[in-house]
Short mmCIF file of C-alpha atoms and ligand atoms in Angstrom, two decimals:
data_model
loop_
_atom_site.label_atom_id
_atom_site.label_comp_id
_atom_site.label_asym_id
_atom_site.label_seq_id
_atom_site.Cartn_x
_atom_site.Cartn_y
_atom_site.Cartn_z
CA MET A 1 94.35 107.49 75.31
CA ALA A 2 96.33 108.90 72.65
CA ASN A 3 95.38 106.27 70.53
CA GLN A 4 91.93 106.68 70.93
CA ILE A 5 90.51 107.05 67.39
CA ASN A 6 87.46 109.41 67.53
CA THR A 7 84.97 107.89 65.87
CA ARG A 8 82.75 106.45 68.31
CA CYS A 9 81.79 102.44 66.42
CA ASP A 10 78.14 100.63 66.97
CA LEU A 11 79.76 97.32 65.73
CA MET A 12 76.83 94.69 64.53
CA LEU A 13 78.17 91.36 64.96
CA PHE A 14 76.57 88.31 63.63
CA GLY A 15 77.16 84.81 64.32
CA ALA A 16 77.89 85.95 68.26
CA LEU A 17 77.96 83.13 69.35
CA GLY A 18 79.87 80.74 67.43
CA ASP A 19 83.20 79.89 67.65
CA LEU A 20 84.98 81.88 66.41
CA ALA A 21 83.55 84.48 67.38
CA GLN A 22 83.71 83.74 70.77
CA ARG A 23 87.35 82.74 70.48
CA LYS A 24 88.76 85.08 68.45
CA LEU A 25 86.53 87.93 67.88
CA PHE A 26 85.75 89.16 71.43
CA PRO A 27 88.99 88.48 73.16
CA ALA A 28 90.09 90.67 70.47
CA LEU A 29 87.39 93.39 70.96
CA TYR A 30 88.92 92.70 74.82
CA GLN A 31 92.16 93.44 74.20
CA LEU A 32 91.30 96.63 72.03
CA GLU A 33 89.59 97.50 75.82
CA ARG A 34 92.77 96.88 77.53
CA ALA A 35 94.79 99.28 75.30
CA ARG A 36 92.20 101.67 75.80
CA LEU A 37 91.92 101.40 71.66
CA LEU A 38 88.11 101.75 72.34
CA ALA A 39 86.47 105.31 72.08
CA ASP A 40 84.52 105.92 74.13
CA GLY A 41 80.70 105.29 73.21
CA SER A 42 81.51 102.04 70.72
CA ARG A 43 79.14 99.25 71.40
CA ILE A 44 78.95 96.23 70.47
CA LEU A 45 75.92 94.34 69.81
CA ALA A 46 76.39 90.49 69.54
CA ILE A 47 73.80 88.69 67.45
CA ALA A 48 72.21 85.36 67.44
CA ARG A 49 69.98 83.33 67.18
CA THR A 50 69.74 81.61 70.49
CA ASP A 51 67.53 82.84 72.49
CA ALA A 52 68.56 84.60 76.11
CA SER A 53 68.77 87.61 78.03
CA ALA A 54 71.29 90.01 77.66
CA PRO A 55 72.69 89.17 80.84
CA ASP A 56 72.79 85.68 80.57
CA ILE A 57 75.11 86.29 77.10
CA ARG A 58 77.23 88.52 79.22
CA ASN A 59 77.87 86.02 81.33
CA GLN A 60 78.23 83.72 79.32
CA LEU A 61 80.92 85.89 77.52
CA LEU A 62 83.36 86.62 80.71
CA ALA A 63 83.75 82.26 80.73
CA LYS A 64 84.64 82.21 77.79
CA LEU A 65 87.35 85.87 77.80
CA ARG A 66 88.53 83.80 80.73
CA GLN A 67 89.30 80.78 78.65
CA HIS A 68 90.69 81.79 76.17
CA VAL A 69 92.88 85.44 77.75
CA LYS A 70 95.85 84.70 79.15
CA SER A 71 95.69 84.62 82.67
CA SER A 72 98.53 87.44 83.08
CA GLU A 73 96.44 90.02 80.82
CA PHE A 74 93.36 88.91 82.02
CA ASP A 75 92.12 92.22 84.39
CA ALA A 76 88.64 91.25 85.68
CA SER A 77 87.50 95.27 85.53
CA VAL A 78 89.01 96.11 81.86
CA ALA A 79 86.07 92.54 81.18
CA ASP A 80 83.71 94.66 83.18
CA ALA A 81 84.00 97.96 81.76
CA PHE A 82 84.50 95.58 77.67
CA LEU A 83 81.22 94.10 78.19
CA GLU A 84 78.74 96.92 79.83
CA ARG A 85 79.08 97.79 75.64
CA VAL A 86 78.16 94.62 74.85
CA ASP A 87 73.50 93.50 74.49
CA TYR A 88 72.41 91.08 72.70
CA LYS A 89 69.97 90.50 69.89
CA CYS A 90 68.19 87.30 69.43
CA LEU A 91 67.50 86.88 65.54
CA ASP A 92 66.56 84.50 62.88
CA PHE A 93 69.13 85.83 60.06
CA THR A 94 66.81 84.58 57.53
CA ASP A 95 64.05 86.20 58.51
CA PRO A 96 63.53 89.72 57.61
CA SER A 97 61.34 91.21 60.88
CA GLY A 98 63.39 90.87 63.00
CA PHE A 99 65.89 93.58 61.42
CA SER A 100 64.08 97.05 62.36
CA ASP A 101 65.28 96.35 65.93
CA LEU A 102 68.71 96.26 65.17
CA ASN A 103 67.48 99.96 63.19
CA ASP A 104 66.13 100.99 66.73
CA TRP A 105 69.38 99.95 68.62
CA ARG A 106 71.43 101.42 65.57
CA ASP A 107 69.44 104.91 65.81
CA SER A 108 70.30 105.20 69.40
CA ALA A 109 73.08 107.24 68.64
CA ASN A 110 75.17 108.06 65.69
CA ASN A 111 78.25 106.04 65.62
CA GLN A 112 80.23 104.76 62.57
CA LEU A 113 77.92 101.22 62.20
CA ILE A 114 80.74 98.19 61.32
CA VAL A 115 78.67 94.87 60.21
CA TYR A 116 80.53 92.07 61.41
CA MET A 117 79.42 88.84 59.41
CA ALA A 118 81.52 86.07 61.41
CA THR A 119 78.56 83.41 59.72
CA PRO A 120 78.95 80.86 56.95
CA PRO A 121 79.25 82.78 54.18
CA SER A 122 75.76 81.01 52.56
CA MET A 123 74.67 83.97 55.33
CA TYR A 124 75.66 86.83 53.47
CA GLY A 125 73.55 88.18 51.18
CA VAL A 126 70.68 87.46 53.05
CA ILE A 127 71.83 89.00 56.09
CA ALA A 128 73.07 92.41 53.97
CA ARG A 129 69.72 91.83 52.15
CA ASN A 130 67.94 92.43 55.28
CA LEU A 131 69.94 94.83 56.61
CA ARG A 132 68.89 97.38 53.59
CA ALA A 133 65.27 96.20 53.47
CA ALA A 134 64.84 97.13 56.98
CA ASP A 135 66.66 101.10 56.08
CA CYS A 136 70.27 99.80 58.20
CA CYS A 137 71.95 100.46 55.77
CA ILE A 138 74.08 103.71 55.57
CA ASP A 139 76.61 104.35 53.13
CA LYS A 140 79.32 104.61 55.37
CA THR A 141 78.86 101.15 56.74
CA ARG A 142 81.78 99.07 57.29
CA VAL A 143 81.18 95.03 56.57
CA VAL A 144 84.61 92.85 57.56
CA VAL A 145 83.34 89.39 56.02
CA GLU A 146 85.64 85.97 56.89
CA LYS A 147 86.97 83.62 53.90
CA PRO A 148 86.09 81.30 52.21
CA ILE A 149 84.20 83.21 49.60
CA GLY A 150 82.97 80.62 48.23
CA HIS A 151 84.62 77.53 47.36
CA ASP A 152 85.54 78.10 43.57
CA LEU A 153 86.11 81.28 41.62
CA ASP A 154 82.33 80.49 40.24
CA SER A 155 80.98 80.90 43.56
CA SER A 156 82.78 83.16 44.71
CA ARG A 157 81.51 85.32 41.77
CA VAL A 158 77.57 84.56 43.59
CA ILE A 159 79.01 86.11 46.72
CA ASN A 160 80.75 89.05 45.86
CA ASP A 161 77.98 89.84 43.79
CA GLU A 162 75.16 89.82 46.74
CA LEU A 163 77.36 91.79 49.35
CA GLY A 164 78.26 94.26 45.79
CA GLU A 165 74.34 95.07 45.64
CA VAL A 166 74.22 96.30 48.63
CA TYR A 167 77.65 97.61 49.61
CA ASN A 168 80.55 99.33 47.60
CA GLU A 169 83.93 98.18 47.65
CA SER A 170 85.34 100.64 49.66
CA GLN A 171 83.18 99.27 52.25
CA LEU A 172 83.62 95.48 51.93
CA PHE A 173 86.41 94.45 54.78
CA ARG A 174 87.29 91.10 53.23
CA ILE A 175 89.32 89.02 56.00
CA ASP A 176 92.39 87.50 55.71
CA HIS A 177 93.79 86.47 59.10
CA TYR A 178 97.32 86.05 57.76
CA LEU A 179 97.56 89.89 56.85
CA GLY A 180 97.17 91.13 60.30
CA LYS A 181 99.87 89.00 61.85
CA GLU A 182 102.51 90.84 62.56
CA THR A 183 105.62 89.29 60.82
CA VAL A 184 103.57 89.48 58.13
CA GLN A 185 102.75 93.64 58.76
CA ASN A 186 106.28 93.47 58.23
CA LEU A 187 106.97 92.02 55.21
CA ILE A 188 106.02 95.23 53.86
CA ALA A 189 109.12 97.05 55.80
CA LEU A 190 111.31 94.33 55.75
CA ARG A 191 111.43 94.69 51.66
CA PHE A 192 109.91 98.68 50.94
CA ALA A 193 112.60 100.13 53.81
CA ASN A 194 115.47 98.46 53.51
CA ASN A 195 117.08 99.06 50.26
CA LEU A 196 119.74 96.65 50.94
CA PHE A 197 116.91 93.93 50.52
CA ALA A 198 114.91 96.04 47.46
CA SER A 199 117.72 95.22 45.53
CA GLN A 200 118.12 92.17 45.78
CA TRP A 201 114.62 90.99 45.20
CA ASP A 202 114.29 89.24 41.84
CA GLN A 203 115.66 86.64 39.91
CA ASN A 204 119.54 88.30 39.87
CA HIS A 205 120.16 87.68 43.45
CA ILE A 206 117.47 84.86 44.79
CA SER A 207 117.18 81.12 43.54
CA HIS A 208 114.34 79.95 45.45
CA VAL A 209 112.36 80.65 48.00
CA GLU A 210 110.34 78.93 50.63
CA ILE A 211 106.13 79.13 52.13
CA THR A 212 105.55 76.34 54.98
CA VAL A 213 102.76 77.03 56.71
CA ALA A 214 102.48 73.84 59.22
CA GLU A 215 100.09 72.82 61.75
CA SER A 216 100.59 69.99 64.03
CA VAL A 217 97.12 70.18 65.04
CA GLY A 218 94.59 67.79 62.67
CA ILE A 219 91.03 68.53 62.60
CA GLU A 220 89.70 69.66 65.80
CA GLY A 221 85.77 68.58 65.16
CA ARG A 222 85.72 71.11 62.09
CA TRP A 223 85.39 67.42 60.58
CA GLY A 224 82.27 69.02 57.80
CA TYR A 225 83.45 72.24 56.49
CA PHE A 226 87.57 70.96 56.38
CA ASP A 227 86.66 67.98 53.69
CA LYS A 228 84.32 70.11 52.13
CA ALA A 229 87.27 72.43 51.73
CA GLY A 230 90.36 70.42 51.90
CA GLN A 231 93.72 72.59 52.80
CA ILE A 232 93.79 73.72 48.86
CA ARG A 233 90.27 76.02 49.66
CA ASP A 234 91.07 76.52 53.64
CA MET A 235 94.77 77.08 53.52
CA ILE A 236 96.76 77.97 49.93
CA GLN A 237 93.75 79.98 47.90
CA ASN A 238 93.87 82.62 50.84
CA HIS A 239 96.87 82.81 53.80
CA LEU A 240 99.77 81.17 51.24
CA LEU A 241 99.23 83.17 48.14
CA GLN A 242 98.91 86.12 49.77
CA LEU A 243 102.29 85.67 51.80
CA LEU A 244 103.80 84.41 47.85
CA CYS A 245 102.35 88.20 46.74
CA LEU A 246 103.68 89.76 49.64
CA ILE A 247 107.50 88.56 49.06
CA ALA A 248 106.77 89.10 45.19
CA MET A 249 104.87 92.32 44.44
CA ASP A 250 106.58 95.47 43.22
CA PRO A 251 106.92 98.48 45.30
CA PRO A 252 103.98 100.07 45.87
CA SER A 253 103.99 103.76 44.94
CA ASP A 254 102.27 104.29 48.61
CA LEU A 255 101.34 102.21 51.20
CA THR A 256 97.15 103.06 50.52
CA ALA A 257 95.07 100.44 49.75
CA ASP A 258 94.70 99.54 46.67
CA SER A 259 98.36 100.83 45.24
CA ILE A 260 98.71 97.17 47.64
CA ARG A 261 96.26 95.14 45.97
CA ASP A 262 97.59 97.02 42.89
CA GLU A 263 100.57 94.68 42.52
CA LYS A 264 99.38 91.41 44.24
CA VAL A 265 96.80 91.27 41.66
CA LYS A 266 99.99 91.50 39.46
CA VAL A 267 101.86 88.59 40.80
CA LEU A 268 98.14 86.21 41.27
CA LYS A 269 97.67 87.40 37.87
CA ALA A 270 101.33 86.46 36.19
CA LEU A 271 101.57 82.74 38.79
CA ARG A 272 101.76 79.86 35.81
CA ARG A 273 98.73 77.48 35.15
CA ILE A 274 100.01 73.95 36.38
CA THR A 275 98.99 72.19 33.46
CA PRO A 276 97.80 68.54 33.51
CA ASP A 277 101.61 66.80 32.00
CA MET A 278 103.21 69.04 35.19
CA MET A 279 100.85 67.59 37.98
CA GLU A 280 103.76 65.11 39.32
CA ARG A 281 106.02 67.11 39.73
CA TYR A 282 104.88 70.37 40.71
CA VAL A 283 102.04 68.88 42.98
CA VAL A 284 101.90 66.47 45.95
CA ARG A 285 98.85 66.18 47.58
CA GLY A 286 97.96 64.91 50.95
CA GLN A 287 96.22 63.18 53.10
CA TYR A 288 97.35 62.10 57.07
CA VAL A 289 97.07 58.57 58.59
CA ALA A 290 97.72 57.32 62.58
CA GLY A 291 100.76 58.55 63.79
CA THR A 292 101.77 60.95 66.62
CA SER A 293 102.01 63.87 67.67
CA ASN A 294 104.12 65.81 70.91
CA GLY A 295 104.08 63.18 71.48
CA LYS A 296 100.53 61.04 71.90
CA PRO A 297 99.12 58.41 69.21
CA VAL A 298 96.90 60.52 66.99
CA PRO A 299 94.03 59.03 65.15
CA GLY A 300 94.29 59.95 60.63
CA TYR A 301 91.85 61.66 59.41
CA LEU A 302 89.70 58.96 58.15
CA GLU A 303 89.11 58.12 61.89
CA GLU A 304 88.47 61.49 63.70
CA GLU A 305 85.23 61.83 65.28
CA GLY A 306 82.38 62.45 62.34
CA ALA A 307 84.19 61.35 59.49
CA ASN A 308 83.63 60.07 56.04
CA LYS A 309 85.32 56.88 55.75
CA GLY A 310 86.03 57.13 52.07
CA SER A 311 86.78 60.23 52.12
CA SER A 312 90.16 61.69 49.53
CA THR A 313 90.04 65.22 51.22
CA GLU A 314 93.60 66.13 51.20
CA THR A 315 95.04 67.70 54.34
CA PHE A 316 98.43 68.77 53.08
CA VAL A 317 99.39 70.44 49.54
CA ALA A 318 103.01 71.13 48.16
CA LEU A 319 102.96 73.24 45.21
CA LYS A 320 106.59 74.43 42.80
CA VAL A 321 104.49 77.78 41.75
CA GLU A 322 106.82 80.09 39.27
CA ILE A 323 105.72 82.91 38.38
CA ASP A 324 106.25 84.53 34.59
CA ASN A 325 107.29 88.24 34.85
CA TRP A 326 110.19 89.82 34.60
CA ARG A 327 111.74 89.91 38.11
CA TRP A 328 111.02 86.04 39.31
CA SER A 329 111.74 84.59 36.58
CA GLY A 330 112.89 80.72 36.96
CA VAL A 331 112.71 81.60 40.53
CA PRO A 332 110.62 78.80 41.66
CA PHE A 333 108.18 78.84 45.34
CA TYR A 334 108.03 76.11 46.82
CA ILE A 335 104.78 76.53 48.74
CA ARG A 336 103.69 73.61 51.99
CA THR A 337 100.79 73.49 54.22
CA GLY A 338 99.07 71.17 56.35
CA LYS A 339 97.71 69.45 58.57
CA ARG A 340 99.00 66.86 61.91
CA LEU A 341 102.79 67.76 60.72
CA PRO A 342 105.29 67.61 63.58
CA GLU A 343 105.38 71.52 65.12
CA LYS A 344 103.25 74.83 64.48
CA LEU A 345 105.29 76.50 62.20
CA SER A 346 104.73 79.25 59.68
CA GLN A 347 108.07 80.56 57.84
CA ILE A 348 108.91 82.21 54.68
CA ILE A 349 113.02 81.72 53.41
CA ILE A 350 114.78 84.05 50.43
CA HIS A 351 117.30 81.33 49.28
CA PHE A 352 119.73 84.07 48.01
CA LYS A 353 122.41 83.22 44.62
CA PRO A 354 125.94 82.09 45.96
CA ALA A 355 127.89 84.81 44.71
CA PRO A 356 129.99 84.23 41.14
CA HIS A 357 133.17 82.87 42.13
CA TYR A 358 133.51 80.09 44.75
CA ILE A 359 137.14 79.96 46.58
CA PHE A 360 137.17 78.52 49.52
CA ASP A 361 136.68 75.12 50.78
CA PRO A 362 135.38 72.96 48.04
CA ASP A 363 133.39 69.96 51.03
CA GLN A 364 131.69 73.71 51.94
CA LYS A 365 130.73 75.01 48.73
CA HIS A 366 127.12 73.15 50.08
CA LEU A 367 127.24 76.30 52.72
CA ALA A 368 127.43 79.14 50.41
CA ASN A 369 124.30 81.05 49.80
CA ASN A 370 123.02 83.96 52.40
CA LYS A 371 119.82 82.96 52.94
CA LEU A 372 116.96 85.65 54.72
CA ILE A 373 114.53 83.02 57.21
CA ILE A 374 111.25 84.73 58.21
CA ARG A 375 109.52 83.95 60.83
CA LEU A 376 105.83 83.86 60.90
CA GLN A 377 105.16 81.97 64.42
CA PRO A 378 106.20 80.74 66.77
CA ASP A 379 109.13 83.34 68.05
CA GLU A 380 108.38 85.47 65.49
CA GLY A 381 111.23 87.35 64.44
CA MET A 382 113.97 86.67 61.13
CA ALA A 383 117.25 85.91 60.68
CA LEU A 384 119.68 86.77 57.67
CA LYS A 385 122.88 83.65 57.21
CA ILE A 386 125.53 85.02 56.90
CA LEU A 387 129.37 82.77 56.47
CA THR A 388 131.91 83.56 58.06
CA LYS A 389 135.26 82.44 59.35
CA ASP A 390 135.60 79.61 61.31
CA GLN A 391 137.09 81.29 64.82
CA GLY A 392 140.85 79.31 65.93
CA LEU A 393 144.60 78.80 64.11
CA ASP A 394 143.61 76.04 63.17
CA LYS A 395 140.38 76.67 61.23
CA GLY A 396 142.10 78.17 58.36
CA MET A 397 139.40 80.65 56.33
CA ARG A 398 137.12 77.01 57.02
CA LEU A 399 133.51 78.97 56.49
CA ARG A 400 130.49 79.01 58.95
CA GLN A 401 127.73 79.42 58.66
CA GLY A 402 125.55 82.13 61.35
CA PRO A 403 122.32 84.25 62.06
CA LEU A 404 122.31 87.67 62.29
CA GLU A 405 119.49 87.45 64.23
CA LEU A 406 116.25 89.70 65.10
CA THR A 407 113.61 88.25 67.40
CA PHE A 408 111.12 91.04 67.79
CA SER A 409 110.17 90.18 71.15
CA GLU A 410 113.92 89.98 72.94
CA THR A 411 115.43 93.52 70.34
CA PHE A 412 112.32 95.49 70.46
CA ASP A 413 111.48 94.62 74.26
CA THR A 414 107.29 94.44 73.37
CA ASP A 415 105.52 92.68 76.57
CA ARG A 416 102.85 91.05 74.05
CA ILE A 417 102.37 90.82 70.22
CA PRO A 418 98.97 91.61 69.49
CA ASP A 419 97.02 88.89 67.61
CA ALA A 420 95.78 89.50 63.52
CA TYR A 421 91.84 89.66 64.89
CA GLU A 422 92.67 93.04 67.04
CA ARG A 423 95.21 94.56 64.41
CA LEU A 424 92.59 93.49 61.97
CA LEU A 425 88.87 94.96 63.67
CA TRP A 426 91.81 98.30 65.13
CA GLU A 427 91.70 98.95 61.29
CA VAL A 428 88.30 98.85 60.10
CA MET A 429 87.67 100.95 63.49
CA LYS A 430 90.46 103.44 61.24
CA GLY A 431 88.74 102.73 57.77
CA ASN A 432 91.58 101.55 56.90
CA GLN A 433 91.62 98.93 53.92
CA TYR A 434 95.23 98.17 53.13
CA LEU A 435 94.92 94.95 54.70
CA PHE A 436 91.83 93.35 53.34
CA VAL A 437 91.30 91.46 50.05
CA ARG A 438 89.65 92.84 47.33
CA ARG A 439 87.47 91.47 45.42
CA ASP A 440 89.84 90.69 42.32
CA GLU A 441 92.64 88.69 44.92
CA VAL A 442 89.74 86.15 45.48
CA GLU A 443 89.04 85.63 42.14
CA HIS A 444 92.63 85.19 41.14
CA ALA A 445 93.33 83.88 43.15
CA TRP A 446 90.30 81.59 42.55
CA ARG A 447 90.92 80.80 38.68
CA TRP A 448 94.48 79.83 39.81
CA VAL A 449 93.02 77.35 43.07
CA ASP A 450 90.36 75.41 40.48
CA GLN A 451 92.97 74.66 37.83
CA VAL A 452 95.06 72.70 39.95
CA ILE A 453 91.80 71.35 42.11
CA GLN A 454 90.42 70.96 38.34
CA ASN A 455 93.56 68.60 37.65
CA TRP A 456 93.00 66.88 40.78
CA GLN A 457 89.71 65.29 39.68
CA ASP A 458 90.58 64.87 35.88
CA ILE A 459 93.76 62.42 37.09
CA GLY A 460 91.25 60.91 40.07
CA GLU A 461 94.15 59.78 41.79
CA PRO A 462 93.36 59.87 45.76
CA PRO A 463 96.23 61.64 48.12
CA LYS A 464 98.95 60.24 48.97
CA ARG A 465 99.44 58.85 52.69
CA TYR A 466 101.18 60.69 55.84
CA ALA A 467 101.72 59.57 59.07
CA ALA A 468 100.68 62.41 61.54
CA GLY A 469 103.76 63.80 62.96
CA THR A 470 106.42 63.55 59.61
CA TRP A 471 106.52 66.10 57.37
CA GLY A 472 103.93 65.21 54.42
CA PRO A 473 103.52 62.61 52.28
CA VAL A 474 107.61 61.60 50.89
CA ALA A 475 106.45 62.69 47.01
CA SER A 476 107.31 66.45 48.73
CA ILE A 477 110.26 65.75 49.73
CA ALA A 478 111.04 64.75 45.77
CA MET A 479 109.26 67.18 44.80
CA ILE A 480 111.98 69.86 45.46
CA THR A 481 114.93 67.25 45.79
CA ARG A 482 114.66 66.72 41.92
CA ASP A 483 115.53 70.57 41.85
CA GLY A 484 118.54 69.98 43.35
CA ARG A 485 117.24 71.18 46.72
CA SER A 486 115.60 70.12 50.53
CA TRP A 487 113.24 71.81 52.33
CA TYR A 488 115.17 74.13 54.96
CA GLU A 489 114.28 71.98 57.62
CA ASP A 490 115.68 69.19 55.72
CA ALA A 491 119.04 70.56 55.11
C1 LIG B 501 92.39 78.66 58.95
C2 LIG B 501 91.77 77.69 58.28
O1 LIG B 501 91.94 80.11 57.98
O2 LIG B 501 93.22 79.08 60.42
C3 LIG B 501 92.59 76.46 59.52
O3 LIG B 501 90.80 77.67 58.51
C4 LIG B 501 93.68 76.76 59.75
O4 LIG B 501 92.18 75.80 59.17
C5 LIG B 501 94.10 78.52 60.23
O5 LIG B 501 93.81 76.56 61.09
C6 LIG B 501 95.34 78.52 60.58
O6 LIG B 501 96.00 79.85 61.80
P1 LIG B 501 97.07 80.18 62.12
O7 LIG B 501 96.27 81.48 62.55
O8 LIG B 501 96.65 79.47 63.44
O9 LIG B 501 98.32 79.74 61.76
#
């Protein structure tokens, strides 16, 4: 019980029967129950359009929990206790008349109100207005919204304005679930708790940075959504730029939300614009064609269920990003992300510059830079590649590169690493915004991404093809090779 927060929460979950809620949010809330982090008296109101009774919904949720929670972590008595907290309300989100019932549910206890909109963003403003009209939003209400906030700068402003008419910024918790991942959080500890790295973290010591977020899955039945977004809006505008910010930002003066977010915004503002003449060297757009995944044949993007055969939406993006500030001048960040790549893998590689004067075997000079590998998933951990002497009388001063390895699950004997949504929901309950994205971050990220998309549209070239199960178009390899470097797994 020691960790329980004192605040009892009432969580209104709009879109409770949608994919996100069923696959991620309810399992995360179940895990909080299991960890005894939900305060006694906390309640959940599942809200959706389906006409069903609360017991039916609880049965349905139980089946989904069994499906999405690992069997070793599933405890029927915990699930029962959790589901006792859950009530259900059938509601048309666009019809203000039903919202007053929400207030009745709400009035029955004086808990901290959390409104989670697991709905398409076009619904955020409508729900917020209807809640206000029903007097169902008090000053203390916390509101959680999901990405994507819009599909460009202008549309994100409309959504943020609509939310801003009802709630102030300190009430808004914009989710980028990458910020809830254990290792992403660890970037803050790594950088600002270890002076060893703090003193090396700039253009004097780092030659370049790689960020890879690879997925082996394809579109998984989400063609309708994905085809309008593409990989740049779905992944770069949010997850990859957030990772880049955490790597590149200056030390915040403390761990408060605004101190961290102020520093991230400075990075976003310093991203160099990619002008049309830079596109060929700085940006690669790809789309997968049929290939294999885990040894099995898989269709191409244009052959997926529901596909529009003429689509030129990208499923892969690689970018060379430069940051125009003192710390990062001349240090490119190569970032790439794609669907149907060979494996699910998210990692950041910090490549340090070689020692100023090299005295070992010239044949081994290519080994002579340290690398810090930060594995976000799978196998969360870090490795620092350092050079040592090879052992044995016959080896002379041959060098060998080996890791100083920190695999979280082994070193810290953790039985499980919590899912990002568990942490994020827990932080909302505590009212801590530091893992959530502020309005100006969203807007600066869109401003930068919009100019790349505009260039694509002006140039009008189709995306480059790559076979499913490969590391993207060869042009992405050429992009980094041109600078005399290679992606880490190719090295
Ligand atoms: C989501 C994207 O935000 O992140 C998906 O919309 C993507 O397209 C997912 O698959 C990846 O998240 P994770 O946590 O599985 O790396």
